[in-house]
Short mmCIF file of C-alpha atoms and ligand atoms in Angstrom, two decimals:
data_model
loop_
_atom_site.label_atom_id
_atom_site.label_comp_id
_atom_site.label_asym_id
_atom_site.label_seq_id
_atom_site.Cartn_x
_atom_site.Cartn_y
_atom_site.Cartn_z
CA MET A 286 3.29 23.89 25.83
CA LYS A 287 1.47 20.79 25.82
CA LYS A 288 3.23 18.34 24.89
CA ILE A 289 1.07 15.76 22.13
CA LEU A 290 2.33 12.67 21.00
CA PHE A 291 0.58 10.60 18.55
CA VAL A 292 1.50 6.75 18.06
CA ALA A 293 0.27 4.84 14.90
CA SER A 294 0.57 2.04 12.64
CA GLU A 295 0.65 4.07 9.68
CA CYS A 296 1.27 8.10 8.32
CA VAL A 297 1.61 9.73 5.30
CA PRO A 298 3.80 10.15 3.16
CA PHE A 299 5.61 7.23 4.69
CA ILE A 300 3.19 4.74 4.49
CA LYS A 301 -0.07 4.55 3.51
CA THR A 302 -2.93 1.47 3.21
CA GLY A 303 -5.76 4.03 3.75
CA GLY A 304 -7.37 7.21 5.27
CA LEU A 305 -5.68 6.51 8.43
CA ALA A 306 -2.46 7.23 7.28
CA ASP A 307 -3.71 10.70 6.10
CA VAL A 308 -4.90 11.63 9.44
CA VAL A 309 -1.93 11.03 11.38
CA GLY A 310 -0.11 12.61 8.77
CA SER A 311 -1.54 15.94 8.24
CA LEU A 312 -3.45 16.62 11.64
CA PRO A 313 -0.18 17.58 13.54
CA LYS A 314 0.64 19.85 10.91
CA TYR A 315 -2.54 21.76 11.34
CA VAL A 316 -2.05 21.74 15.51
CA ASN A 317 -1.45 25.23 16.58
CA LYS A 318 2.36 24.78 17.10
CA GLU A 319 2.79 27.87 19.94
CA GLU A 320 0.03 25.72 22.20
CA PHE A 321 0.97 22.32 21.33
CA ASP A 322 4.48 20.14 20.61
CA VAL A 323 2.72 17.49 18.84
CA ARG A 324 4.84 14.79 17.77
CA VAL A 325 4.48 11.57 15.95
CA MET A 326 5.76 7.80 16.45
CA ILE A 327 5.61 5.04 13.94
CA PRO A 328 7.34 1.81 13.34
CA ASN A 329 10.92 1.55 10.99
CA TYR A 330 9.28 -0.33 8.17
CA GLN A 331 11.49 -1.97 5.63
CA ALA A 332 8.39 -0.46 3.41
CA ILE A 333 8.75 2.92 3.75
CA PRO A 334 10.76 4.11 0.80
CA ALA A 335 14.26 4.79 0.81
CA LYS A 336 14.42 8.53 -0.09
CA PHE A 337 12.74 8.88 3.26
CA LYS A 338 15.01 6.28 4.98
CA GLU A 339 18.23 8.10 4.00
CA GLN A 340 16.39 11.61 5.78
CA MET A 341 16.39 9.79 9.12
CA LYS A 342 19.04 10.10 11.70
CA TYR A 343 19.54 7.26 14.14
CA LYS A 344 18.71 8.63 17.79
CA THR A 345 19.67 6.01 20.16
CA HIS A 346 19.00 2.12 21.00
CA PHE A 347 18.10 0.05 23.99
CA TYR A 348 16.69 -3.79 24.33
CA MET A 349 13.29 -4.13 25.73
CA ASN A 350 11.73 -7.31 27.86
CA LEU A 351 8.42 -8.23 26.21
CA ALA A 352 7.63 -11.19 28.02
CA TRP A 353 10.17 -13.80 28.44
CA ARG A 354 11.16 -12.16 25.07
CA THR A 355 14.02 -9.52 24.59
CA GLN A 356 14.25 -7.41 21.65
CA TYR A 357 15.81 -4.56 19.91
CA VAL A 358 14.58 -0.62 19.86
CA GLY A 359 16.16 1.31 17.76
CA ILE A 360 15.16 4.57 17.73
CA LEU A 361 15.22 6.76 14.34
CA GLU A 362 14.11 10.66 13.94
CA MET A 363 13.00 12.86 11.07
CA GLU A 364 11.82 16.46 10.25
CA TYR A 365 9.26 16.59 7.68
CA ASP A 366 7.43 19.43 6.84
CA GLY A 367 7.83 20.94 10.70
CA VAL A 368 6.71 18.01 12.76
CA THR A 369 8.94 15.96 14.47
CA PHE A 370 8.72 12.05 13.53
CA TYR A 371 10.11 9.01 15.52
CA PHE A 372 10.40 5.66 14.43
CA ILE A 373 10.46 2.18 16.31
CA ASP A 374 13.76 0.44 14.62
CA ASN A 375 13.31 -3.76 14.52
CA GLU A 376 14.27 -5.42 11.14
CA PHE A 377 12.50 -8.94 12.47
CA TYR A 378 9.17 -7.12 13.19
CA PHE A 379 8.86 -4.50 10.60
CA ALA A 380 10.37 -6.82 7.71
CA GLY A 381 7.93 -7.54 4.54
CA ASP A 382 6.44 -5.30 1.84
CA LEU A 383 3.42 -3.78 3.92
CA PRO A 384 2.54 -2.73 7.23
CA TYR A 385 0.41 -5.57 8.00
CA GLY A 386 0.47 -9.22 7.63
CA GLU A 387 -1.32 -12.52 8.92
CA ILE A 388 -3.07 -11.15 12.14
CA TYR A 389 -1.26 -13.31 14.86
CA GLN A 390 1.35 -12.07 13.34
CA ASP A 391 0.49 -8.31 12.96
CA ILE A 392 -0.63 -9.16 17.46
CA GLU A 393 2.63 -9.75 18.37
CA LYS A 394 4.01 -6.73 16.32
CA PHE A 395 2.08 -4.06 17.65
CA ALA A 396 2.53 -5.55 21.37
CA PHE A 397 6.03 -4.75 20.40
CA PHE A 398 5.16 -1.56 18.84
CA SER A 399 3.19 -0.36 21.87
CA LYS A 400 5.61 -1.22 24.51
CA ALA A 401 8.70 0.01 22.52
CA ALA A 402 6.64 3.37 22.35
CA LEU A 403 6.25 3.90 26.10
CA SER A 404 9.75 2.65 26.37
CA ALA A 405 11.33 5.18 24.24
CA LEU A 406 10.33 7.97 25.97
CA PRO A 407 12.72 8.13 28.49
CA ALA A 408 15.42 7.50 25.32
CA ILE A 409 14.05 10.33 23.24
CA ASP A 410 13.96 12.79 26.42
CA PHE A 411 10.36 13.47 25.43
CA ARG A 412 7.69 13.21 28.33
CA PRO A 413 4.17 13.71 26.62
CA ASP A 414 1.26 15.05 28.35
CA ILE A 415 -1.23 13.41 26.06
CA ILE A 416 -0.17 10.06 23.87
CA HIS A 417 -2.92 10.04 21.23
CA CYS A 418 -3.48 6.90 20.02
CA HIS A 419 -4.67 5.13 16.87
CA ASP A 420 -6.70 1.94 16.16
CA TRP A 421 -6.08 -1.15 17.48
CA GLN A 422 -2.44 -1.30 16.92
CA THR A 423 -1.92 0.93 19.92
CA GLY A 424 -4.68 -0.36 22.13
CA LEU A 425 -2.30 -1.56 24.44
CA ILE A 426 -0.57 1.99 25.38
CA PRO A 427 -3.39 2.69 27.71
CA VAL A 428 -3.41 -0.67 29.14
CA MET A 429 0.36 -0.78 29.36
CA LEU A 430 0.90 2.66 30.47
CA HIS A 431 -1.74 2.04 33.92
CA ASP A 432 0.33 -1.50 34.32
CA ALA A 433 3.96 -1.54 34.96
CA PHE A 434 5.21 1.96 33.74
CA GLN A 435 2.93 3.24 36.90
CA ASN A 436 6.21 2.01 38.97
CA ASN A 437 8.44 4.45 37.17
CA GLY A 438 8.07 8.21 38.17
CA PHE A 439 8.26 9.50 34.28
CA TYR A 440 5.30 8.31 33.53
CA HIS A 441 2.97 9.64 36.02
CA GLY A 442 0.28 11.33 34.52
CA ILE A 443 0.44 11.11 31.26
CA LYS A 444 -2.98 11.32 30.28
CA THR A 445 -4.22 8.63 26.59
CA ILE A 446 -7.14 9.49 23.91
CA MET A 447 -7.66 6.36 21.84
CA THR A 448 -9.10 7.63 18.19
CA ILE A 449 -11.43 5.09 16.54
CA HIS A 450 -10.69 5.04 12.62
CA ASN A 451 -12.37 1.89 12.10
CA LEU A 452 -14.40 -0.22 15.01
CA LYS A 453 -14.20 -3.62 12.82
CA PHE A 454 -10.52 -3.94 13.28
CA GLN A 455 -9.85 -4.35 17.10
CA GLY A 456 -6.97 -7.08 17.16
CA VAL A 457 -8.06 -9.72 18.51
CA TRP A 458 -6.91 -13.13 19.33
CA ASP A 459 -7.12 -16.14 22.08
CA LYS A 460 -6.08 -14.97 25.71
CA LYS A 461 -3.49 -17.59 26.24
CA THR A 462 -1.31 -16.23 23.46
CA ILE A 463 -1.72 -12.70 24.44
CA MET A 464 -0.94 -13.13 27.92
CA ASP A 465 2.55 -14.83 26.60
CA ILE A 466 2.84 -12.25 24.29
CA THR A 467 2.40 -9.21 26.31
CA GLY A 468 3.33 -10.60 29.46
CA LEU A 469 0.75 -8.50 31.30
CA PRO A 470 -0.74 -10.22 34.30
CA ALA A 471 -4.60 -12.19 34.43
CA TYR A 472 -5.85 -9.27 36.15
CA TYR A 473 -6.17 -7.64 32.47
CA PHE A 474 -8.11 -10.65 30.85
CA THR A 475 -11.66 -10.22 32.56
CA PRO A 476 -14.78 -9.00 30.24
CA ASP A 477 -14.60 -5.63 31.74
CA LYS A 478 -11.16 -4.87 30.46
CA LEU A 479 -9.30 -6.56 27.51
CA GLU A 480 -11.73 -9.88 27.26
CA ALA A 481 -14.23 -9.73 24.72
CA TYR A 482 -16.18 -13.17 23.51
CA GLY A 483 -13.67 -15.59 25.12
CA ASP A 484 -10.39 -13.48 23.38
CA ALA A 485 -8.08 -10.85 24.04
CA ASN A 486 -8.92 -7.64 21.84
CA TYR A 487 -6.69 -4.92 21.77
CA LEU A 488 -9.16 -2.38 21.06
CA LYS A 489 -11.43 -3.43 23.81
CA GLY A 490 -8.15 -2.76 26.18
CA GLY A 491 -7.47 0.47 24.90
CA ILE A 492 -11.12 2.02 25.10
CA VAL A 493 -11.23 0.94 28.81
CA TYR A 494 -8.69 2.27 29.74
CA ALA A 495 -7.86 5.56 27.90
CA ASP A 496 -8.86 8.96 29.65
CA MET A 497 -11.03 9.65 26.35
CA VAL A 498 -12.15 7.88 23.54
CA THR A 499 -12.81 9.97 20.27
CA THR A 500 -13.90 8.45 16.67
CA VAL A 501 -13.76 10.48 13.18
CA SER A 502 -17.19 11.88 12.69
CA ASN A 503 -20.34 12.53 15.03
CA THR A 504 -22.96 10.01 13.19
CA TYR A 505 -20.31 7.33 13.67
CA ALA A 506 -19.90 8.18 17.47
CA ASP A 507 -23.64 7.41 17.52
CA GLU A 508 -23.91 4.75 15.31
CA ILE A 509 -21.37 2.24 17.47
CA LYS A 510 -23.60 2.22 20.34
CA THR A 511 -26.07 0.52 18.45
CA PRO A 512 -25.54 -3.18 17.24
CA PHE A 513 -25.64 -2.88 14.00
CA TYR A 514 -22.21 -0.45 13.84
CA GLY A 515 -21.03 -1.67 17.59
CA GLU A 516 -19.01 -4.92 16.29
CA GLY A 517 -19.65 -6.83 19.24
CA LEU A 518 -18.47 -3.41 21.59
CA ASP A 519 -21.72 -1.62 21.57
CA GLY A 520 -22.14 -1.85 24.77
CA LEU A 521 -18.60 -0.83 25.89
CA MET A 522 -19.50 2.18 23.74
CA ASN A 523 -22.31 2.90 25.22
CA ALA A 524 -20.25 2.92 28.77
CA ARG A 525 -17.95 4.69 27.83
CA SER A 526 -19.89 7.47 26.01
CA ASN A 527 -19.44 10.23 28.85
CA CYS A 528 -16.00 10.40 27.39
CA LEU A 529 -16.23 9.82 23.46
CA ARG A 530 -16.54 12.26 21.05
CA GLY A 531 -16.92 12.51 17.27
CA ILE A 532 -14.33 14.99 15.44
CA VAL A 533 -14.78 14.69 11.26
CA ASN A 534 -11.93 14.28 9.79
CA GLY A 535 -10.06 16.98 7.70
CA LEU A 536 -8.22 17.03 4.52
CA ASP A 537 -4.85 18.47 3.54
CA TYR A 538 -5.60 21.18 1.83
CA ASP A 539 -2.22 21.99 0.57
CA GLU A 540 -1.69 18.08 -0.85
CA TRP A 541 -5.59 17.72 -2.34
CA ASN A 542 -5.63 21.03 -4.24
CA PRO A 543 -6.78 21.55 -8.06
CA GLU A 544 -5.28 24.43 -8.31
CA THR A 545 -1.92 23.14 -7.28
CA ASP A 546 -1.85 19.57 -7.64
CA LYS A 547 1.48 18.88 -9.53
CA TYR A 548 -0.14 14.98 -9.91
CA ILE A 549 -3.36 15.55 -12.29
CA TYR A 550 -2.86 17.53 -16.15
CA ASN A 551 -4.84 20.35 -15.97
CA ASN A 552 -4.93 22.79 -12.78
CA TYR A 553 -8.49 24.48 -11.98
CA ASN A 554 -10.51 25.84 -9.37
CA ALA A 555 -13.66 26.79 -8.01
CA VAL A 556 -14.56 29.60 -10.55
CA ASN A 557 -13.01 28.01 -13.43
CA PHE A 558 -13.85 24.21 -13.29
CA ARG A 559 -16.52 24.38 -15.71
CA LYS A 560 -13.91 24.85 -18.58
CA GLU A 561 -10.67 23.91 -17.02
CA LYS A 562 -11.69 20.28 -15.10
CA VAL A 563 -12.92 18.32 -18.18
CA LYS A 564 -9.52 18.65 -19.83
CA ASN A 565 -8.38 16.22 -16.91
CA LYS A 566 -11.46 13.98 -18.02
CA LYS A 567 -9.90 14.00 -21.59
CA GLU A 568 -6.56 13.09 -21.04
CA LEU A 569 -7.27 10.66 -18.11
CA GLN A 570 -9.26 8.94 -20.77
CA LYS A 571 -6.18 8.67 -22.62
CA GLU A 572 -4.31 7.43 -20.08
CA LEU A 573 -6.56 4.68 -19.50
CA GLY A 574 -6.82 3.62 -22.85
CA LEU A 575 -10.70 4.55 -22.54
CA GLU A 576 -13.04 6.28 -25.55
CA VAL A 577 -12.10 9.53 -25.30
CA ASN A 578 -15.15 11.61 -24.92
CA GLU A 579 -15.78 14.57 -22.62
CA LYS A 580 -19.32 14.27 -22.59
CA ILE A 581 -20.11 11.04 -21.55
CA PHE A 582 -20.34 10.52 -17.65
CA THR A 583 -17.66 9.19 -15.86
CA VAL A 584 -17.95 7.96 -12.38
CA GLY A 585 -14.77 6.92 -10.31
CA ILE A 586 -14.04 4.96 -7.30
CA VAL A 587 -10.75 4.89 -5.12
CA SER A 588 -10.91 2.45 -2.53
CA ARG A 589 -9.94 -0.39 -0.44
CA LEU A 590 -11.90 -3.27 -2.06
CA THR A 591 -13.51 -4.42 0.95
CA ASP A 592 -17.20 -5.26 1.85
CA GLN A 593 -17.25 -2.01 3.95
CA LYS A 594 -17.01 -0.07 1.15
CA GLY A 595 -20.41 -1.56 -0.17
CA LEU A 596 -19.14 -3.25 -3.31
CA ASP A 597 -21.49 -6.50 -3.05
CA LEU A 598 -23.80 -3.42 -3.88
CA VAL A 599 -22.33 -2.92 -7.25
CA ASP A 600 -21.73 -6.10 -7.79
CA TYR A 601 -25.17 -6.48 -7.63
CA VAL A 602 -25.94 -3.85 -10.57
CA ILE A 603 -22.95 -3.89 -12.12
CA GLU A 604 -24.77 -4.29 -15.31
CA GLU A 605 -26.73 -1.12 -15.51
CA ILE A 606 -23.63 0.69 -13.83
CA CYS A 607 -21.76 -0.22 -16.82
CA ALA A 608 -24.52 0.84 -19.44
CA PRO A 609 -23.72 2.42 -22.45
CA ASP A 610 -23.94 6.08 -21.60
CA MET A 611 -21.35 5.44 -18.78
CA GLN A 612 -17.75 5.32 -17.77
CA PHE A 613 -16.87 3.62 -14.70
CA ILE A 614 -13.03 4.16 -13.40
CA VAL A 615 -11.78 2.07 -10.32
CA LEU A 616 -8.72 2.25 -8.94
CA GLY A 617 -8.36 -0.19 -5.78
CA THR A 618 -6.74 -3.33 -4.35
CA GLY A 619 -8.69 -5.92 -1.73
CA THR A 620 -10.37 -8.63 -1.47
CA PRO A 621 -10.21 -10.98 -4.73
CA LYS A 622 -13.74 -11.32 -5.65
CA TYR A 623 -14.23 -7.61 -6.25
CA GLU A 624 -10.85 -7.14 -7.69
CA ASN A 625 -11.37 -9.90 -10.40
CA LEU A 626 -15.12 -8.55 -10.73
CA PHE A 627 -13.66 -5.34 -12.20
CA ARG A 628 -11.15 -7.05 -14.29
CA HIS A 629 -13.89 -8.99 -15.97
CA TYR A 630 -15.96 -5.71 -16.69
CA GLU A 631 -12.69 -3.83 -17.55
CA TRP A 632 -12.35 -7.22 -20.67
CA LYS A 633 -16.31 -7.06 -21.17
CA TYR A 634 -16.69 -3.39 -21.78
CA LYS A 635 -12.98 -1.77 -23.02
CA SER A 636 -13.76 1.23 -24.27
CA ARG A 637 -15.84 1.97 -21.14
CA VAL A 638 -14.61 0.65 -17.88
CA SER A 639 -11.38 0.80 -16.18
CA ALA A 640 -10.12 -1.30 -13.44
CA ASN A 641 -6.65 -0.77 -11.91
CA ILE A 642 -5.83 -3.10 -9.08
CA TYR A 643 -3.16 -1.88 -7.74
CA TYR A 644 -2.17 0.91 -5.34
CA ASN A 645 -1.04 4.09 -7.20
CA ASN A 646 -1.29 7.60 -5.21
CA GLU A 647 -0.36 10.01 -8.40
CA ARG A 648 -2.95 7.98 -10.54
CA SER A 649 -5.45 8.64 -7.43
CA HIS A 650 -5.14 12.36 -7.77
CA ARG A 651 -5.89 12.18 -11.77
CA ILE A 652 -8.95 9.93 -10.85
CA TYR A 653 -10.29 12.65 -8.58
CA ALA A 654 -10.37 15.55 -10.68
CA GLY A 655 -11.13 14.11 -13.82
CA CYS A 656 -14.22 11.74 -12.85
CA ASP A 657 -17.33 14.09 -13.24
CA ALA A 658 -18.44 11.69 -10.16
CA TYR A 659 -17.71 9.46 -7.38
CA LEU A 660 -19.28 6.42 -5.98
CA MET A 661 -18.92 5.51 -2.13
CA PRO A 662 -21.92 3.32 -1.38
CA SER A 663 -20.25 2.04 2.19
CA LEU A 664 -21.78 -0.45 4.45
CA PHE A 665 -20.17 1.76 6.80
CA GLU A 666 -17.80 4.44 6.76
CA PRO A 667 -16.04 5.78 10.09
CA CYS A 668 -15.10 9.28 8.37
CA GLY A 669 -13.95 8.86 4.82
CA LEU A 670 -11.64 10.68 3.04
CA SER A 671 -12.37 10.18 -0.47
CA GLN A 672 -15.69 12.17 -0.69
CA LEU A 673 -14.07 14.91 0.89
CA MET A 674 -11.23 14.65 -2.03
CA SER A 675 -14.00 14.33 -4.60
CA LEU A 676 -15.70 17.68 -3.28
CA ARG A 677 -12.32 19.65 -3.62
CA TYR A 678 -11.80 18.73 -7.16
CA GLY A 679 -15.08 19.61 -8.00
CA THR A 680 -16.71 15.56 -8.30
CA VAL A 681 -19.96 14.91 -7.05
CA PRO A 682 -19.88 12.33 -4.48
CA ILE A 683 -22.27 9.65 -4.90
CA VAL A 684 -23.00 8.18 -1.51
CA ARG A 685 -25.09 6.11 1.24
CA GLU A 686 -25.90 8.03 4.31
CA THR A 687 -23.76 6.32 6.69
CA GLY A 688 -21.25 7.50 9.34
CA GLY A 689 -19.20 10.45 8.00
CA LEU A 690 -20.43 10.60 4.66
CA LYS A 691 -23.93 11.44 5.96
CA ASP A 692 -21.99 14.24 7.67
CA THR A 693 -20.26 15.33 5.05
CA VAL A 694 -22.51 15.35 2.22
CA GLU A 695 -25.60 17.36 1.36
CA PRO A 696 -28.03 15.50 -0.29
CA TYR A 697 -28.86 17.58 -3.65
CA ASN A 698 -32.46 18.88 -3.37
CA GLN A 699 -33.75 20.18 -6.85
CA TYR A 700 -36.73 22.19 -5.53
CA GLU A 701 -34.69 24.35 -2.95
CA ASN A 702 -31.32 24.31 -4.80
CA THR A 703 -29.22 23.27 -2.05
CA GLY A 704 -26.79 19.84 -2.10
CA THR A 705 -23.46 19.03 -2.53
CA GLY A 706 -24.20 15.27 -3.70
CA PHE A 707 -26.06 12.31 -4.21
CA SER A 708 -26.95 10.11 -1.50
CA PHE A 709 -29.45 7.25 -0.47
CA ARG A 710 -30.26 6.07 2.46
CA ASN A 711 -30.88 2.08 2.91
CA TYR A 712 -28.12 -0.81 2.11
CA ASN A 713 -29.75 -1.68 -1.48
CA ALA A 714 -28.30 -2.12 -4.88
CA HIS A 715 -31.56 -0.43 -6.35
CA GLU A 716 -31.54 2.57 -4.09
CA MET A 717 -27.93 2.97 -4.96
CA LEU A 718 -28.84 2.64 -8.81
CA ASN A 719 -31.34 5.62 -8.57
CA ALA A 720 -29.14 7.51 -6.72
CA ILE A 721 -26.62 6.85 -9.78
CA ARG A 722 -29.07 7.30 -12.38
CA TYR A 723 -30.89 10.55 -10.70
CA ALA A 724 -27.07 11.83 -10.54
CA LYS A 725 -26.74 11.13 -14.46
CA ASP A 726 -29.91 12.59 -15.49
CA VAL A 727 -28.77 16.06 -13.69
CA TYR A 728 -25.72 15.74 -15.45
CA TYR A 729 -27.05 15.14 -18.69
CA ASN A 730 -30.40 17.04 -18.81
CA ARG A 731 -29.39 19.80 -16.48
CA ARG A 732 -26.11 20.76 -16.54
CA ARG A 733 -26.45 24.16 -15.29
CA GLU A 734 -28.01 22.79 -12.11
CA TRP A 735 -25.27 19.73 -12.21
CA ASN A 736 -22.05 22.97 -12.02
CA LYS A 737 -24.03 24.73 -9.43
CA ILE A 738 -23.95 20.86 -7.28
CA VAL A 739 -20.24 21.17 -7.99
CA ASP A 740 -20.07 24.79 -6.65
CA ARG A 741 -21.46 24.58 -3.49
CA GLY A 742 -19.56 21.18 -3.22
CA MET A 743 -16.21 23.23 -3.42
CA ALA A 744 -16.93 25.88 -1.67
CA LYS A 745 -17.38 23.50 1.55
CA ASP A 746 -14.30 23.80 3.72
CA PHE A 747 -13.23 20.38 5.01
CA SER A 748 -9.99 21.18 5.56
CA TRP A 749 -8.23 20.61 9.01
CA ARG A 750 -9.32 24.33 10.08
CA ASN A 751 -12.24 22.82 12.52
CA SER A 752 -11.30 20.03 13.00
CA ALA A 753 -8.15 20.47 14.13
CA GLY A 754 -9.60 23.35 16.84
CA GLN A 755 -11.84 20.72 18.29
CA TYR A 756 -8.72 18.37 19.21
CA GLU A 757 -7.21 21.46 20.45
CA ASP A 758 -10.25 22.12 22.71
CA LEU A 759 -9.79 18.42 24.09
CA TYR A 760 -6.07 18.66 25.13
CA ARG A 761 -6.66 21.66 26.54
CA TYR A 762 -9.62 19.72 28.85
CA MET A 763 -7.63 17.22 29.61
P1 ADP B 1986 -10.28 3.88 4.49
O1 ADP B 1986 -9.49 4.53 5.33
O2 ADP B 1986 -11.53 3.13 5.11
O3 ADP B 1986 -9.57 3.07 3.46
P2 ADP B 1986 -10.70 6.35 3.30
O4 ADP B 1986 -12.02 7.14 2.05
O5 ADP B 1986 -10.52 7.40 5.00
O6 ADP B 1986 -10.77 5.03 3.60
O7 ADP B 1986 -9.61 6.91 2.74
C1 ADP B 1986 -8.92 6.17 2.06
C2 ADP B 1986 -7.61 6.76 1.39
O8 ADP B 1986 -6.98 5.72 0.63
C3 ADP B 1986 -8.01 7.74 0.26
O9 ADP B 1986 -7.03 8.82 0.45
C4 ADP B 1986 -8.18 6.74 -0.72
O10 ADP B 1986 -7.63 7.92 -1.85
C5 ADP B 1986 -6.81 6.44 -0.84
N1 ADP B 1986 -6.67 4.87 -1.52
C6 ADP B 1986 -7.21 3.60 -1.21
N2 ADP B 1986 -7.26 3.02 -2.03
C7 ADP B 1986 -5.98 3.09 -3.17
C8 ADP B 1986 -5.05 3.10 -4.23
N3 ADP B 1986 -5.71 1.64 -5.06
N4 ADP B 1986 -4.50 3.90 -4.49
C9 ADP B 1986 -4.35 5.30 -4.49
N5 ADP B 1986 -4.81 5.95 -3.27
C10 ADP B 1986 -5.63 4.32 -2.52
C1 GLC B 1987 -10.93 4.41 8.41
C2 GLC B 1987 -12.12 4.45 8.13
C3 GLC B 1987 -12.32 5.61 7.21
C4 GLC B 1987 -11.34 7.17 8.28
C5 GLC B 1987 -10.12 6.67 8.35
C6 GLC B 1987 -9.39 7.86 8.79
O1 GLC B 1987 -9.85 3.87 7.40
O2 GLC B 1987 -12.51 3.74 7.40
O3 GLC B 1987 -13.84 5.79 7.18
O4 GLC B 1987 -11.92 8.06 7.41
O5 GLC B 1987 -10.12 5.78 9.12
O6 GLC B 1987 -10.12 8.02 9.74
#
């Protein structure tokens, strides 16, 4: 049996800020258990809800050197949904309401976490064949594994995968501080290793030292080899392209299922959505204080409110988006500029705009179920899970053709009767607006066509069935 250890900074259901948590929390469940023993390691954040903390069992603890510091490493363990989870405990590093804080703090926090994850393995008596690292927070693992850990035979032959969920975030800080924090020798801080543009870069270290590199869609795997999407690392992505694969994310179809979802008002499926889905819309309108009107075209967004998500396009034409023949529902937090934009428009058009500026998983389910369409005009999108949730809930995605959005949403073609959503190509507010208006027109004037788009979207399979198989192939190959 091959042993795989996932190491990541967030994981559903314990702690989540975005899609990374969904992937780390669901993929291990869907990897073939006869062949692979997949376990997951995350920090024991103070912010993990008490109901989970109560179920964690103390395993062991030790003290670890991190350069000149000596730090406590506790290890807690818990079985959840058939998967073993380990939690690295340290009250100093993992305090606070959120997993992330100021970058200079996070730099030290995740250097500690990465080294602790490696150091913990003998103590938990689990020697993985492969350590599967996710995003910059774990980028130092392949580097450290290559360094001092090689003096210990326990670590010989452990392979690593670096999965890039978002190339934008790299974990960058000045070299001198990072040398001081990590204790890694100067050897590693050259432009062919950790150094990038004069600073030190965790993700770059991970990409350089990992045996295989993956990212979360095919299109994004190609895009990041170009300067526009490469975030300064396109040269490196090209250099490592032989070891780079794109594997599109799946969705946890048990968690996201309109037929069984306990957070939504009225369950429905691909057969009865024509009658049953709209009940969710009316109840959602009531819940949010919007005009209750089952006929009006309702568009939702559930997202981190950042530039990545294309919100400056929304900003540019927001008056048109908030037209009287539409309702617009936003759930999200992020840049104050966008939070305030949506608050303002809710104030201005109270009966048809709803701004929910906070994080709320249960309400997100009701928005996916209750809206007619879902807007995701991202500037870039490594994969995107929100559009997959929308498709599953019969809510038609309107997206920009980039990254995973391009790979998962097939544009509607009215002549051939194909397609699962609406899309536009250029990063241009009026192209987006045209796509929204086109969708609105089909919704109001060609409802049978609209319903067929929904039919096709709901029939798509974006469960982990396919993609988990691709990870299994990769594990076998390694
Ligand atoms: P990203 O990982 O870039 O944020 P994804 O589309 O991959 O984008 O995943 C975002 C996930 O976070 C989805 O599950 C989405 O529903 C969820 N989400 C984002 N913001 C909120 C929020 N304010 N409340 C509840 N869920 C949210
Ligand atoms: C990142 C990306 C998102 C992707 C998610 C999970 O947060 O922004 O596109 O779906 O990771 O892989």
